[in-house]
């Protein structure tokens, strides 16, 4: 590639070294999880039905709840594994993850998980972990807004700890560079293909003005196609998100897929092809000079929704299998997802 010659060889050696370091760390961190499809077959055979019904109620009442549940699951798994650590409230003896910079404005829907947990507890007290409930609910939420089905292995335990520092460092941010986000996925044992597919969940996601202000007053006008629909969308975004922040407008929200915001489909990738990704980090997958592999994946998923669904399903199982090995030793099944058992 001609543009690659603009950078010295030492730069690429540095990047390769970073990637190798993360891969090594991943091998030390990841392990085959002791999860099975029939873990609750004898102890709580109705658990999947109960979770599905409660998730259905939540999503039918407001389709945006689907994205909230999926985001809770994603933010959980990226911090010490899928162990429901991000559901814990702060206490005198425990500092939770909810107030991390990456979570405080983006994580919502905790009461939805509380409701599901209450119903599961009434059916099978003390049996099903909050981590499993969140993982199953994320799958059901995707299905309810038109997305694919996948089998969910279960048997996770709930952690008795949380880690606000890991929440601040492990989770990607809206203005982060492509290489940095790739490294965060690699650290979790997830590939570039997993990353592009999983970020496709933004097809039902919402973002705060503070998260996309730099994008709509930056290169959005340069990357987006020039047509009345695109120009109207940019005008709408700027009208609800002024260039100067700090006030109430910071919390104004917009769909990351303005075409079909409540439908889980591949429209998100088509917007990236048109240069209309709402977040800098999303558009980078198609527009970045380093996005050779990610660009081709965006093109593929934009034209082949079935391939996107297949890969998304595989990658969600893979992400859900990121377990906290300590939780299988010191963990528990919480009675209330917000607090460690006493």
Short mmCIF file of C-alpha atoms in Angstrom, two decimals:
data_model
loop_
_atom_site.label_atom_id
_atom_site.label_comp_id
_atom_site.label_asym_id
_atom_site.label_seq_id
_atom_site.Cartn_x
_atom_site.Cartn_y
_atom_site.Cartn_z
CA UNK A 1 0.00 0.00 0.00
CA UNK A 2 1.42 3.37 -1.04
CA UNK A 3 0.35 5.23 2.08
CA UNK A 4 2.21 2.79 4.33
CA UNK A 5 5.53 4.24 3.20
CA UNK A 6 4.69 7.46 5.06
CA UNK A 7 5.49 5.74 8.35
CA UNK A 8 8.93 4.46 9.42
CA UNK A 9 9.47 0.73 9.88
CA UNK A 10 10.12 1.33 13.56
CA UNK A 11 6.54 2.52 13.98
CA UNK A 12 5.12 -0.74 12.69
CA UNK A 13 7.57 -2.77 14.76
CA UNK A 14 6.29 -0.86 17.78
CA UNK A 15 2.67 -1.64 16.87
CA UNK A 16 3.48 -5.33 16.33
CA UNK A 17 5.22 -5.44 19.71
CA UNK A 18 2.16 -3.94 21.40
CA UNK A 19 -0.13 -6.48 19.72
CA UNK A 20 2.15 -9.36 20.70
CA UNK A 21 2.21 -8.17 24.30
CA UNK A 22 -1.59 -8.12 24.41
CA UNK A 23 -1.81 -11.57 22.85
CA UNK A 24 0.57 -12.99 25.43
CA UNK A 25 -1.43 -11.33 28.19
CA UNK A 26 -4.59 -12.82 26.73
CA UNK A 27 -3.17 -16.33 26.81
CA UNK A 28 -2.32 -15.87 30.47
CA UNK A 29 -5.75 -14.43 31.20
CA UNK A 30 -8.15 -16.54 29.17
CA UNK A 31 -9.01 -20.12 29.91
CA UNK A 32 -11.60 -22.60 28.79
CA UNK A 33 -14.67 -21.78 30.87
CA UNK A 34 -16.49 -24.58 32.69
CA UNK A 35 -19.78 -23.59 31.09
CA UNK A 36 -22.43 -25.91 29.64
CA UNK A 37 -25.79 -25.55 27.91
CA UNK A 38 -27.55 -27.81 30.42
CA UNK A 39 -26.07 -26.43 33.66
CA UNK A 40 -29.55 -25.64 35.07
CA UNK A 41 -31.36 -28.61 33.48
CA UNK A 42 -32.09 -30.26 36.83
CA UNK A 43 -31.80 -27.34 39.29
CA UNK A 44 -33.82 -24.68 37.41
CA UNK A 45 -35.24 -26.11 34.17
CA UNK A 46 -37.52 -23.09 33.54
CA UNK A 47 -34.80 -20.43 33.83
CA UNK A 48 -34.57 -19.68 30.10
CA UNK A 49 -38.34 -19.31 29.82
CA UNK A 50 -38.56 -16.99 32.82
CA UNK A 51 -35.75 -14.76 31.55
CA UNK A 52 -37.22 -14.67 28.05
CA UNK A 53 -40.66 -13.62 29.30
CA UNK A 54 -39.30 -10.86 31.53
CA UNK A 55 -36.94 -9.60 28.83
CA UNK A 56 -39.83 -9.58 26.39
CA UNK A 57 -41.87 -7.40 28.75
CA UNK A 58 -38.96 -4.98 29.09
CA UNK A 59 -38.30 -4.66 25.36
CA UNK A 60 -41.98 -4.44 24.39
CA UNK A 61 -42.42 -1.59 26.87
CA UNK A 62 -39.49 0.27 25.29
CA UNK A 63 -37.35 -1.14 22.43
CA UNK A 64 -34.39 0.93 23.69
CA UNK A 65 -34.19 -1.40 26.68
CA UNK A 66 -32.70 -4.03 24.37
CA UNK A 67 -29.60 -1.93 23.78
CA UNK A 68 -29.29 -1.18 27.51
CA UNK A 69 -29.22 -4.88 28.38
CA UNK A 70 -26.68 -5.71 25.65
CA UNK A 71 -24.44 -2.87 26.77
CA UNK A 72 -24.58 -4.03 30.39
CA UNK A 73 -23.40 -7.46 29.26
CA UNK A 74 -20.57 -6.05 27.11
CA UNK A 75 -19.34 -3.74 29.88
CA UNK A 76 -19.48 -6.62 32.34
CA UNK A 77 -17.43 -9.06 30.28
CA UNK A 78 -14.63 -6.57 29.54
CA UNK A 79 -13.91 -6.06 33.25
CA UNK A 80 -12.58 -9.19 35.03
CA UNK A 81 -14.77 -11.41 32.87
CA UNK A 82 -18.54 -11.98 32.72
CA UNK A 83 -19.17 -12.04 36.47
CA UNK A 84 -21.84 -9.33 36.99
CA UNK A 85 -19.27 -7.10 38.71
CA UNK A 86 -20.75 -4.01 37.04
CA UNK A 87 -24.13 -4.65 38.68
CA UNK A 88 -22.71 -4.09 42.18
CA UNK A 89 -23.61 -0.87 44.00
CA UNK A 90 -21.06 1.04 46.05
CA UNK A 91 -21.01 0.13 49.73
CA UNK A 92 -18.85 1.03 52.72
CA UNK A 93 -16.55 -1.91 51.94
CA UNK A 94 -16.86 -2.15 48.13
CA UNK A 95 -16.30 0.37 45.36
CA UNK A 96 -18.35 -0.63 42.35
CA UNK A 97 -17.85 0.06 38.65
CA UNK A 98 -20.99 2.10 38.02
CA UNK A 99 -19.25 5.44 38.58
CA UNK A 100 -16.32 4.69 36.27
CA UNK A 101 -15.94 7.33 33.55
CA UNK A 102 -16.77 4.69 30.94
CA UNK A 103 -19.97 3.65 32.75
CA UNK A 104 -21.47 6.54 34.67
CA UNK A 105 -23.35 8.06 31.72
CA UNK A 106 -23.67 5.00 29.49
CA UNK A 107 -24.91 2.15 31.69
CA UNK A 108 -28.64 2.07 32.31
CA UNK A 109 -31.23 -0.65 32.79
CA UNK A 110 -30.07 -2.02 36.14
CA UNK A 111 -33.69 -2.12 37.30
CA UNK A 112 -34.52 -4.38 34.34
CA UNK A 113 -32.01 -6.96 35.57
CA UNK A 114 -33.37 -6.55 39.11
CA UNK A 115 -36.84 -7.44 37.84
CA UNK A 116 -35.61 -10.50 35.94
CA UNK A 117 -33.58 -11.62 38.95
CA UNK A 118 -36.59 -11.30 41.25
CA UNK A 119 -38.68 -13.52 38.99
CA UNK A 120 -35.89 -16.10 38.67
CA UNK A 121 -35.40 -16.13 42.45
CA UNK A 122 -39.11 -16.73 43.01
CA UNK A 123 -38.87 -19.74 40.68
CA UNK A 124 -35.45 -21.10 41.74
CA UNK A 125 -34.07 -19.36 44.83
CA UNK A 126 -30.30 -19.18 45.14
CA UNK A 127 -29.58 -21.15 41.96
CA UNK A 128 -29.05 -18.84 38.97
CA UNK A 129 -26.24 -16.27 38.97
CA UNK A 130 -26.74 -12.65 37.96
CA UNK A 131 -23.92 -13.13 35.44
CA UNK A 132 -25.88 -15.88 33.69
CA UNK A 133 -29.11 -13.87 33.83
CA UNK A 134 -27.40 -10.91 32.15
CA UNK A 135 -25.84 -13.12 29.47
CA UNK A 136 -29.12 -14.87 28.63
CA UNK A 137 -31.10 -11.59 28.70
CA UNK A 138 -28.65 -10.01 26.25
CA UNK A 139 -29.30 -12.83 23.78
CA UNK A 140 -33.07 -12.57 24.23
CA UNK A 141 -32.99 -8.77 23.87
CA UNK A 142 -31.22 -9.06 20.52
CA UNK A 143 -33.77 -11.58 19.24
CA UNK A 144 -36.69 -9.38 20.32
CA UNK A 145 -35.52 -6.52 18.09
CA UNK A 146 -34.94 -8.72 15.06
CA UNK A 147 -31.47 -10.13 15.69
CA UNK A 148 -30.14 -13.69 15.57
CA UNK A 149 -30.46 -16.58 18.02
CA UNK A 150 -27.54 -18.37 19.63
CA UNK A 151 -27.20 -20.97 22.37
CA UNK A 152 -25.95 -19.53 25.66
CA UNK A 153 -23.58 -21.70 27.73
CA UNK A 154 -24.22 -21.13 31.45
CA UNK A 155 -22.67 -21.85 34.84
CA UNK A 156 -21.02 -18.50 35.65
CA UNK A 157 -20.61 -17.35 39.22
CA UNK A 158 -21.07 -13.81 40.50
CA UNK A 159 -17.95 -12.04 41.68
CA UNK A 160 -17.60 -10.71 45.21
CA UNK A 161 -15.40 -7.88 43.91
CA UNK A 162 -15.53 -5.07 41.36
CA UNK A 163 -12.75 -3.09 39.71
CA UNK A 164 -13.38 0.55 38.78
CA UNK A 165 -9.80 0.97 37.53
CA UNK A 166 -10.18 -1.87 35.01
CA UNK A 167 -13.51 -0.39 33.93
CA UNK A 168 -11.73 2.87 33.11
CA UNK A 169 -8.91 1.18 31.19
CA UNK A 170 -10.41 -1.94 29.54
CA UNK A 171 -13.51 -0.45 27.95
CA UNK A 172 -13.25 1.35 24.58
CA UNK A 173 -14.21 5.02 24.41
CA UNK A 174 -15.97 6.97 21.61
CA UNK A 175 -12.92 8.96 20.50
CA UNK A 176 -10.35 6.19 20.84
CA UNK A 177 -8.11 5.26 17.90
CA UNK A 178 -8.71 2.10 15.92
CA UNK A 179 -5.42 0.48 16.95
CA UNK A 180 -6.11 1.16 20.62
CA UNK A 181 -9.59 -0.38 20.43
CA UNK A 182 -8.26 -3.40 18.55
CA UNK A 183 -5.70 -3.92 21.31
CA UNK A 184 -8.44 -3.87 23.96
CA UNK A 185 -10.37 -6.59 22.12
CA UNK A 186 -7.23 -8.67 21.61
CA UNK A 187 -6.52 -8.44 25.32
CA UNK A 188 -9.88 -10.12 25.96
CA UNK A 189 -9.04 -12.90 23.52
CA UNK A 190 -11.33 -11.43 20.85
CA UNK A 191 -10.16 -11.04 17.24
CA UNK A 192 -10.51 -8.11 14.87
CA UNK A 193 -13.39 -10.00 13.23
CA UNK A 194 -15.07 -10.36 16.64
CA UNK A 195 -14.58 -6.64 17.25
CA UNK A 196 -16.20 -5.47 14.01
CA UNK A 197 -19.12 -7.87 14.47
CA UNK A 198 -19.72 -7.01 18.14
CA UNK A 199 -19.61 -3.27 17.50
CA UNK A 200 -22.46 -3.95 15.08
CA UNK A 201 -24.68 -3.99 18.18
CA UNK A 202 -24.56 -0.20 17.82
CA UNK A 203 -27.30 -0.73 15.24
CA UNK A 204 -29.71 -0.47 18.22
CA UNK A 205 -27.54 1.80 20.35
CA UNK A 206 -27.92 5.40 21.51
CA UNK A 207 -25.13 7.88 22.18
CA UNK A 208 -24.89 11.08 24.21
CA UNK A 209 -24.07 14.41 22.60
CA UNK A 210 -20.85 14.53 24.64
CA UNK A 211 -19.76 11.29 22.95
CA UNK A 212 -20.25 12.46 19.36
CA UNK A 213 -19.73 16.25 19.55
CA UNK A 214 -16.15 16.05 18.30
CA UNK A 215 -17.29 13.88 15.41
CA UNK A 216 -20.11 16.08 14.07
CA UNK A 217 -17.99 19.23 14.33
CA UNK A 218 -14.92 17.40 13.06
CA UNK A 219 -14.61 15.13 10.04
CA UNK A 220 -18.27 14.03 9.71
CA UNK A 221 -18.77 16.53 6.88
CA UNK A 222 -15.71 15.16 5.09
CA UNK A 223 -16.42 11.44 5.43
CA UNK A 224 -20.18 11.51 4.78
CA UNK A 225 -21.69 11.27 1.31
CA UNK A 226 -23.14 14.48 -0.07
CA UNK A 227 -26.86 14.02 -0.41
CA UNK A 228 -29.95 15.69 1.12
CA UNK A 229 -30.57 12.86 3.62
CA UNK A 230 -27.01 12.90 4.99
CA UNK A 231 -26.88 16.69 5.13
CA UNK A 232 -30.23 16.81 6.90
CA UNK A 233 -29.02 14.26 9.46
CA UNK A 234 -25.88 16.29 10.20
CA UNK A 235 -28.02 19.41 10.59
CA UNK A 236 -30.32 17.58 13.02
CA UNK A 237 -27.36 16.32 15.04
CA UNK A 238 -25.84 19.80 15.30
CA UNK A 239 -29.17 21.34 16.32
CA UNK A 240 -29.47 19.00 19.30
CA UNK A 241 -25.76 18.97 20.14
CA UNK A 242 -24.21 22.49 20.10
CA UNK A 243 -20.43 22.88 19.67
CA UNK A 244 -19.91 24.20 23.20
CA UNK A 245 -20.55 21.63 25.89
CA UNK A 246 -20.97 21.67 29.63
CA UNK A 247 -24.72 22.09 29.90
CA UNK A 248 -27.82 19.94 29.71
CA UNK A 249 -27.31 19.35 26.00
CA UNK A 250 -24.41 17.03 26.86
CA UNK A 251 -27.04 14.44 27.77
CA UNK A 252 -29.10 14.75 24.59
CA UNK A 253 -29.11 11.42 22.81
CA UNK A 254 -29.21 10.22 19.22
CA UNK A 255 -29.48 6.79 17.65
CA UNK A 256 -26.23 5.41 16.26
CA UNK A 257 -28.29 3.98 13.41
CA UNK A 258 -30.78 6.69 12.48
CA UNK A 259 -32.25 4.63 9.62
CA UNK A 260 -33.60 1.69 11.68
CA UNK A 261 -32.83 2.61 15.32
CA UNK A 262 -35.04 -0.06 16.91
CA UNK A 263 -34.23 -2.91 14.54
CA UNK A 264 -31.21 -5.18 14.85
CA UNK A 265 -29.94 -5.29 11.26
CA UNK A 266 -26.88 -4.40 9.16
CA UNK A 267 -27.91 -0.80 8.49
CA UNK A 268 -25.19 0.39 10.88
CA UNK A 269 -22.49 -0.88 8.51
CA UNK A 270 -24.18 0.75 5.53
CA UNK A 271 -23.98 4.06 7.36
CA UNK A 272 -20.25 3.52 7.88
CA UNK A 273 -19.87 2.97 4.12
CA UNK A 274 -21.58 6.34 3.64
CA UNK A 275 -19.23 7.94 6.16
CA UNK A 276 -22.10 8.57 8.59
CA UNK A 277 -20.88 6.71 11.66
CA UNK A 278 -21.98 8.73 14.69
CA UNK A 279 -18.93 7.90 16.81
CA UNK A 280 -15.36 8.53 15.74
CA UNK A 281 -14.41 5.05 16.95
CA UNK A 282 -17.09 3.45 14.74
CA UNK A 283 -16.24 5.38 11.58
CA UNK A 284 -12.56 4.57 12.09
CA UNK A 285 -13.31 0.93 11.26
CA UNK A 286 -14.02 2.01 7.69
CA UNK A 287 -12.13 5.27 7.24
CA UNK A 288 -8.89 4.78 9.18
CA UNK A 289 -5.65 4.36 7.23
CA UNK A 290 -5.00 1.38 9.52
CA UNK A 291 -8.39 -0.19 8.85
CA UNK A 292 -7.34 -2.52 6.04
CA UNK A 293 -8.94 -5.59 7.62
CA UNK A 294 -11.78 -3.77 9.39
CA UNK A 295 -12.77 -1.93 6.20
CA UNK A 296 -13.29 -5.19 4.32
CA UNK A 297 -15.35 -6.62 7.19
CA UNK A 298 -17.55 -3.51 7.27
CA UNK A 299 -18.15 -3.90 3.52
CA UNK A 300 -18.98 -7.58 3.94
CA UNK A 301 -21.48 -7.08 6.75
CA UNK A 302 -23.04 -4.10 4.96
CA UNK A 303 -23.89 -6.29 1.97
CA UNK A 304 -24.53 -9.63 3.69
CA UNK A 305 -26.82 -9.45 6.75
CA UNK A 306 -26.80 -13.22 7.22
CA UNK A 307 -23.00 -13.27 7.45
CA UNK A 308 -23.19 -10.46 10.02
CA UNK A 309 -25.77 -12.38 12.06
CA UNK A 310 -23.69 -15.56 11.94
CA UNK A 311 -20.50 -13.82 13.06
CA UNK A 312 -22.27 -11.72 15.68
CA UNK A 313 -23.73 -14.89 17.23
CA UNK A 314 -20.33 -16.60 17.32
CA UNK A 315 -18.63 -13.54 18.76
CA UNK A 316 -21.27 -13.07 21.46
CA UNK A 317 -20.73 -16.65 22.63
CA UNK A 318 -16.98 -16.05 22.61
CA UNK A 319 -17.32 -12.84 24.60
CA UNK A 320 -19.73 -14.50 27.03
CA UNK A 321 -17.11 -17.19 27.63
CA UNK A 322 -14.65 -14.66 29.06
CA UNK A 323 -14.88 -15.84 32.63
CA UNK A 324 -13.43 -14.67 35.91
CA UNK A 325 -11.53 -17.73 37.09
CA UNK A 326 -11.48 -16.38 40.66
CA UNK A 327 -15.28 -16.28 40.70
CA UNK A 328 -15.39 -20.08 40.44
CA UNK A 329 -13.37 -20.25 43.67
CA UNK A 330 -14.55 -17.26 45.69
CA UNK A 331 -17.70 -16.33 43.77
CA UNK A 332 -21.33 -16.96 44.61
CA UNK A 333 -24.90 -16.75 43.37
CA UNK A 334 -26.05 -13.35 44.59
CA UNK A 335 -29.54 -13.06 46.04
CA UNK A 336 -29.63 -9.42 44.95
CA UNK A 337 -27.53 -8.49 41.91
CA UNK A 338 -26.58 -5.15 43.48
CA UNK A 339 -24.94 -6.56 46.59
CA UNK A 340 -22.61 -9.33 47.65
CA UNK A 341 -24.33 -11.90 49.89
CA UNK A 342 -23.87 -11.36 53.61
#
